[in-house]
Amino acid sequence: MKFQMTSVALLASLWTAAPASAHPKLIAAVPAENATVAHPSKIQLTFSEQLMPKLSGGTLVMTAMPGMGGDSLMSVGKVKSTIGADGKSLILSSAAPLKAGTYLVDWHTASTDGHRAAGKYSFTVR
């Protein structure tokens, strides 16, 4: 009986020591969610895991601007998605600095272990 209990305890400790597979989590964003900033030309999202470049990207849409009614979406134009040198950052770059208004960042990623994640957040340019 003692041998059996020891074996169960050993197996349980091995199981809990195995590395956990997780989805990439957004740990930082510049500009941050709900921030008000001055005319950025890039958005940098940093994740908890290495990203797969071919399966990671994002879009940027202007959702409001001074003098524009609500519920109108305007394309920002071509936004380039790249992975940063650290392998954990997704960078969205526009050709020109962003104009005053509110923007929606819509991102999707896949980590090197194949797990996917997606999310959205807004920020304002003054």
PDB file of C-alpha atoms in Angstrom:
ATOM      1  CA  MET A   1       0.000   0.000   0.000  1.00  0.00           C
ATOM      2  CA  LYS A   2       2.825   2.398   0.850  1.00  0.00           C
ATOM      3  CA  PHE A   3       4.484   1.702  -2.537  1.00  0.00           C
ATOM      4  CA  GLN A   4       1.235   2.418  -4.363  1.00  0.00           C
ATOM      5  CA  MET A   5       0.716   5.783  -2.583  1.00  0.00           C
ATOM      6  CA  THR A   6       4.316   6.809  -3.318  1.00  0.00           C
ATOM      7  CA  SER A   7       3.853   5.956  -7.008  1.00  0.00           C
ATOM      8  CA  VAL A   8       0.670   8.021  -7.202  1.00  0.00           C
ATOM      9  CA  ALA A   9       2.395  10.981  -5.530  1.00  0.00           C
ATOM     10  CA  LEU A  10       5.360  10.712  -7.885  1.00  0.00           C
ATOM     11  CA  LEU A  11       3.128  10.614 -10.965  1.00  0.00           C
ATOM     12  CA  ALA A  12       1.123  13.585  -9.702  1.00  0.00           C
ATOM     13  CA  SER A  13       4.273  15.651  -9.165  1.00  0.00           C
ATOM     14  CA  LEU A  14       5.534  14.816 -12.661  1.00  0.00           C
ATOM     15  CA  TRP A  15       2.222  15.806 -14.189  1.00  0.00           C
ATOM     16  CA  THR A  16       2.122  19.188 -12.419  1.00  0.00           C
ATOM     17  CA  ALA A  17       5.748  19.936 -13.346  1.00  0.00           C
ATOM     18  CA  ALA A  18       5.025  19.684 -17.083  1.00  0.00           C
ATOM     19  CA  PRO A  19       5.114  23.032 -18.896  1.00  0.00           C
ATOM     20  CA  ALA A  20       1.690  24.499 -19.533  1.00  0.00           C
ATOM     21  CA  SER A  21       0.666  25.395 -23.051  1.00  0.00           C
ATOM     22  CA  ALA A  22      -0.995  28.780 -23.133  1.00  0.00           C
ATOM     23  CA  HIS A  23      -2.328  31.279 -25.601  1.00  0.00           C
ATOM     24  CA  PRO A  24      -0.200  34.357 -26.269  1.00  0.00           C
ATOM     25  CA  LYS A  25      -1.367  37.103 -23.909  1.00  0.00           C
ATOM     26  CA  LEU A  26      -1.130  40.807 -24.636  1.00  0.00           C
ATOM     27  CA  ILE A  27       1.071  42.191 -21.848  1.00  0.00           C
ATOM     28  CA  ALA A  28       1.703  45.749 -23.123  1.00  0.00           C
ATOM     29  CA  ALA A  29       0.466  48.112 -25.813  1.00  0.00           C
ATOM     30  CA  VAL A  30       1.787  51.482 -26.980  1.00  0.00           C
ATOM     31  CA  PRO A  31      -0.430  53.440 -27.222  1.00  0.00           C
ATOM     32  CA  ALA A  32      -2.215  51.761 -24.337  1.00  0.00           C
ATOM     33  CA  GLU A  33      -5.909  50.929 -24.251  1.00  0.00           C
ATOM     34  CA  ASN A  34      -8.025  54.091 -23.739  1.00  0.00           C
ATOM     35  CA  ALA A  35      -4.900  56.302 -23.847  1.00  0.00           C
ATOM     36  CA  THR A  36      -4.843  59.751 -25.430  1.00  0.00           C
ATOM     37  CA  VAL A  37      -1.650  60.329 -27.401  1.00  0.00           C
ATOM     38  CA  ALA A  38      -0.097  62.721 -29.932  1.00  0.00           C
ATOM     39  CA  HIS A  39      -0.007  61.485 -33.564  1.00  0.00           C
ATOM     40  CA  PRO A  40       1.768  58.105 -33.475  1.00  0.00           C
ATOM     41  CA  SER A  41       2.745  56.382 -36.708  1.00  0.00           C
ATOM     42  CA  LYS A  42       3.106  52.947 -35.125  1.00  0.00           C
ATOM     43  CA  ILE A  43       1.343  50.773 -32.582  1.00  0.00           C
ATOM     44  CA  GLN A  44       3.411  48.197 -30.682  1.00  0.00           C
ATOM     45  CA  LEU A  45       1.761  45.226 -28.980  1.00  0.00           C
ATOM     46  CA  THR A  46       3.944  43.007 -26.785  1.00  0.00           C
ATOM     47  CA  PHE A  47       2.911  39.435 -26.014  1.00  0.00           C
ATOM     48  CA  SER A  48       3.855  36.768 -23.481  1.00  0.00           C
ATOM     49  CA  GLU A  49       5.180  34.338 -26.107  1.00  0.00           C
ATOM     50  CA  GLN A  50       7.118  34.231 -29.379  1.00  0.00           C
ATOM     51  CA  LEU A  51       4.832  34.926 -32.352  1.00  0.00           C
ATOM     52  CA  MET A  52       4.537  33.304 -35.774  1.00  0.00           C
ATOM     53  CA  PRO A  53       4.884  36.172 -38.289  1.00  0.00           C
ATOM     54  CA  LYS A  54       2.728  34.606 -41.018  1.00  0.00           C
ATOM     55  CA  LEU A  55      -0.194  34.104 -38.608  1.00  0.00           C
ATOM     56  CA  SER A  56       0.026  37.404 -36.702  1.00  0.00           C
ATOM     57  CA  GLY A  57      -1.198  40.819 -37.776  1.00  0.00           C
ATOM     58  CA  GLY A  58      -3.724  43.531 -37.266  1.00  0.00           C
ATOM     59  CA  THR A  59      -5.817  46.324 -38.662  1.00  0.00           C
ATOM     60  CA  LEU A  60      -6.331  49.906 -37.604  1.00  0.00           C
ATOM     61  CA  VAL A  61      -9.614  51.758 -38.178  1.00  0.00           C
ATOM     62  CA  MET A  62     -10.577  55.312 -37.281  1.00  0.00           C
ATOM     63  CA  THR A  63     -13.908  55.089 -35.471  1.00  0.00           C
ATOM     64  CA  ALA A  64     -14.447  58.804 -34.761  1.00  0.00           C
ATOM     65  CA  MET A  65     -12.885  62.139 -35.548  1.00  0.00           C
ATOM     66  CA  PRO A  66     -13.678  65.707 -34.529  1.00  0.00           C
ATOM     67  CA  GLY A  67     -16.850  66.791 -36.351  1.00  0.00           C
ATOM     68  CA  MET A  68     -17.719  63.258 -37.507  1.00  0.00           C
ATOM     69  CA  GLY A  69     -20.934  61.621 -36.326  1.00  0.00           C
ATOM     70  CA  GLY A  70     -20.796  58.360 -34.413  1.00  0.00           C
ATOM     71  CA  ASP A  71     -21.006  54.898 -35.998  1.00  0.00           C
ATOM     72  CA  SER A  72     -18.803  55.878 -38.953  1.00  0.00           C
ATOM     73  CA  LEU A  73     -15.672  53.878 -39.716  1.00  0.00           C
ATOM     74  CA  MET A  74     -12.841  55.190 -41.832  1.00  0.00           C
ATOM     75  CA  SER A  75      -9.945  53.132 -43.096  1.00  0.00           C
ATOM     76  CA  VAL A  76      -6.559  54.401 -42.024  1.00  0.00           C
ATOM     77  CA  GLY A  77      -5.084  53.172 -45.290  1.00  0.00           C
ATOM     78  CA  LYS A  78      -2.420  50.563 -45.620  1.00  0.00           C
ATOM     79  CA  VAL A  79      -1.071  49.480 -42.248  1.00  0.00           C
ATOM     80  CA  LYS A  80       1.989  47.235 -42.284  1.00  0.00           C
ATOM     81  CA  SER A  81       2.198  44.423 -39.702  1.00  0.00           C
ATOM     82  CA  THR A  82       5.652  43.222 -38.650  1.00  0.00           C
ATOM     83  CA  ILE A  83       7.131  41.221 -35.799  1.00  0.00           C
ATOM     84  CA  GLY A  84       9.676  43.063 -33.639  1.00  0.00           C
ATOM     85  CA  ALA A  85      13.272  41.923 -33.140  1.00  0.00           C
ATOM     86  CA  ASP A  86      12.316  40.314 -29.795  1.00  0.00           C
ATOM     87  CA  GLY A  87       9.880  37.971 -31.589  1.00  0.00           C
ATOM     88  CA  LYS A  88       7.167  38.850 -29.066  1.00  0.00           C
ATOM     89  CA  SER A  89       6.072  42.243 -30.418  1.00  0.00           C
ATOM     90  CA  LEU A  90       3.565  42.934 -33.159  1.00  0.00           C
ATOM     91  CA  ILE A  91       4.115  46.343 -34.761  1.00  0.00           C
ATOM     92  CA  LEU A  92       1.439  48.060 -36.860  1.00  0.00           C
ATOM     93  CA  SER A  93       2.905  50.931 -38.894  1.00  0.00           C
ATOM     94  CA  SER A  94       1.108  53.552 -40.965  1.00  0.00           C
ATOM     95  CA  ALA A  95       2.781  55.575 -43.706  1.00  0.00           C
ATOM     96  CA  ALA A  96       1.925  58.868 -41.981  1.00  0.00           C
ATOM     97  CA  PRO A  97       1.260  59.906 -38.387  1.00  0.00           C
ATOM     98  CA  LEU A  98      -2.330  59.308 -37.304  1.00  0.00           C
ATOM     99  CA  LYS A  99      -4.723  62.277 -37.388  1.00  0.00           C
ATOM    100  CA  ALA A 100      -6.838  63.411 -34.437  1.00  0.00           C
ATOM    101  CA  GLY A 101      -9.617  60.947 -33.658  1.00  0.00           C
ATOM    102  CA  THR A 102     -10.429  57.633 -32.009  1.00  0.00           C
ATOM    103  CA  TYR A 103      -8.938  54.411 -33.364  1.00  0.00           C
ATOM    104  CA  LEU A 104      -9.699  50.720 -33.024  1.00  0.00           C
ATOM    105  CA  VAL A 105      -6.809  48.240 -33.078  1.00  0.00           C
ATOM    106  CA  ASP A 106      -7.970  44.745 -34.094  1.00  0.00           C
ATOM    107  CA  TRP A 107      -5.153  42.191 -33.678  1.00  0.00           C
ATOM    108  CA  HIS A 108      -4.663  38.441 -34.090  1.00  0.00           C
ATOM    109  CA  THR A 109      -1.651  36.302 -33.207  1.00  0.00           C
ATOM    110  CA  ALA A 110      -0.390  32.757 -33.157  1.00  0.00           C
ATOM    111  CA  SER A 111       2.443  31.633 -30.901  1.00  0.00           C
ATOM    112  CA  THR A 112       5.176  29.284 -32.057  1.00  0.00           C
ATOM    113  CA  ASP A 113       3.360  26.388 -30.348  1.00  0.00           C
ATOM    114  CA  GLY A 114       0.318  27.081 -32.555  1.00  0.00           C
ATOM    115  CA  HIS A 115      -2.002  28.671 -29.998  1.00  0.00           C
ATOM    116  CA  ARG A 116      -4.005  31.611 -31.330  1.00  0.00           C
ATOM    117  CA  ALA A 117      -5.366  34.726 -29.692  1.00  0.00           C
ATOM    118  CA  ALA A 118      -7.163  37.856 -30.861  1.00  0.00           C
ATOM    119  CA  GLY A 119      -8.399  41.080 -29.371  1.00  0.00           C
ATOM    120  CA  LYS A 120      -9.399  44.697 -29.887  1.00  0.00           C
ATOM    121  CA  TYR A 121      -8.859  47.955 -28.079  1.00  0.00           C
ATOM    122  CA  SER A 122      -9.268  51.679 -28.681  1.00  0.00           C
ATOM    123  CA  PHE A 123      -7.154  54.768 -28.141  1.00  0.00           C
ATOM    124  CA  THR A 124      -7.476  58.461 -29.020  1.00  0.00           C
ATOM    125  CA  VAL A 125      -5.149  60.810 -30.894  1.00  0.00           C
ATOM    126  CA  ARG A 126      -5.468  64.462 -29.818  1.00  0.00           C
TER     127      ARG A 126
END
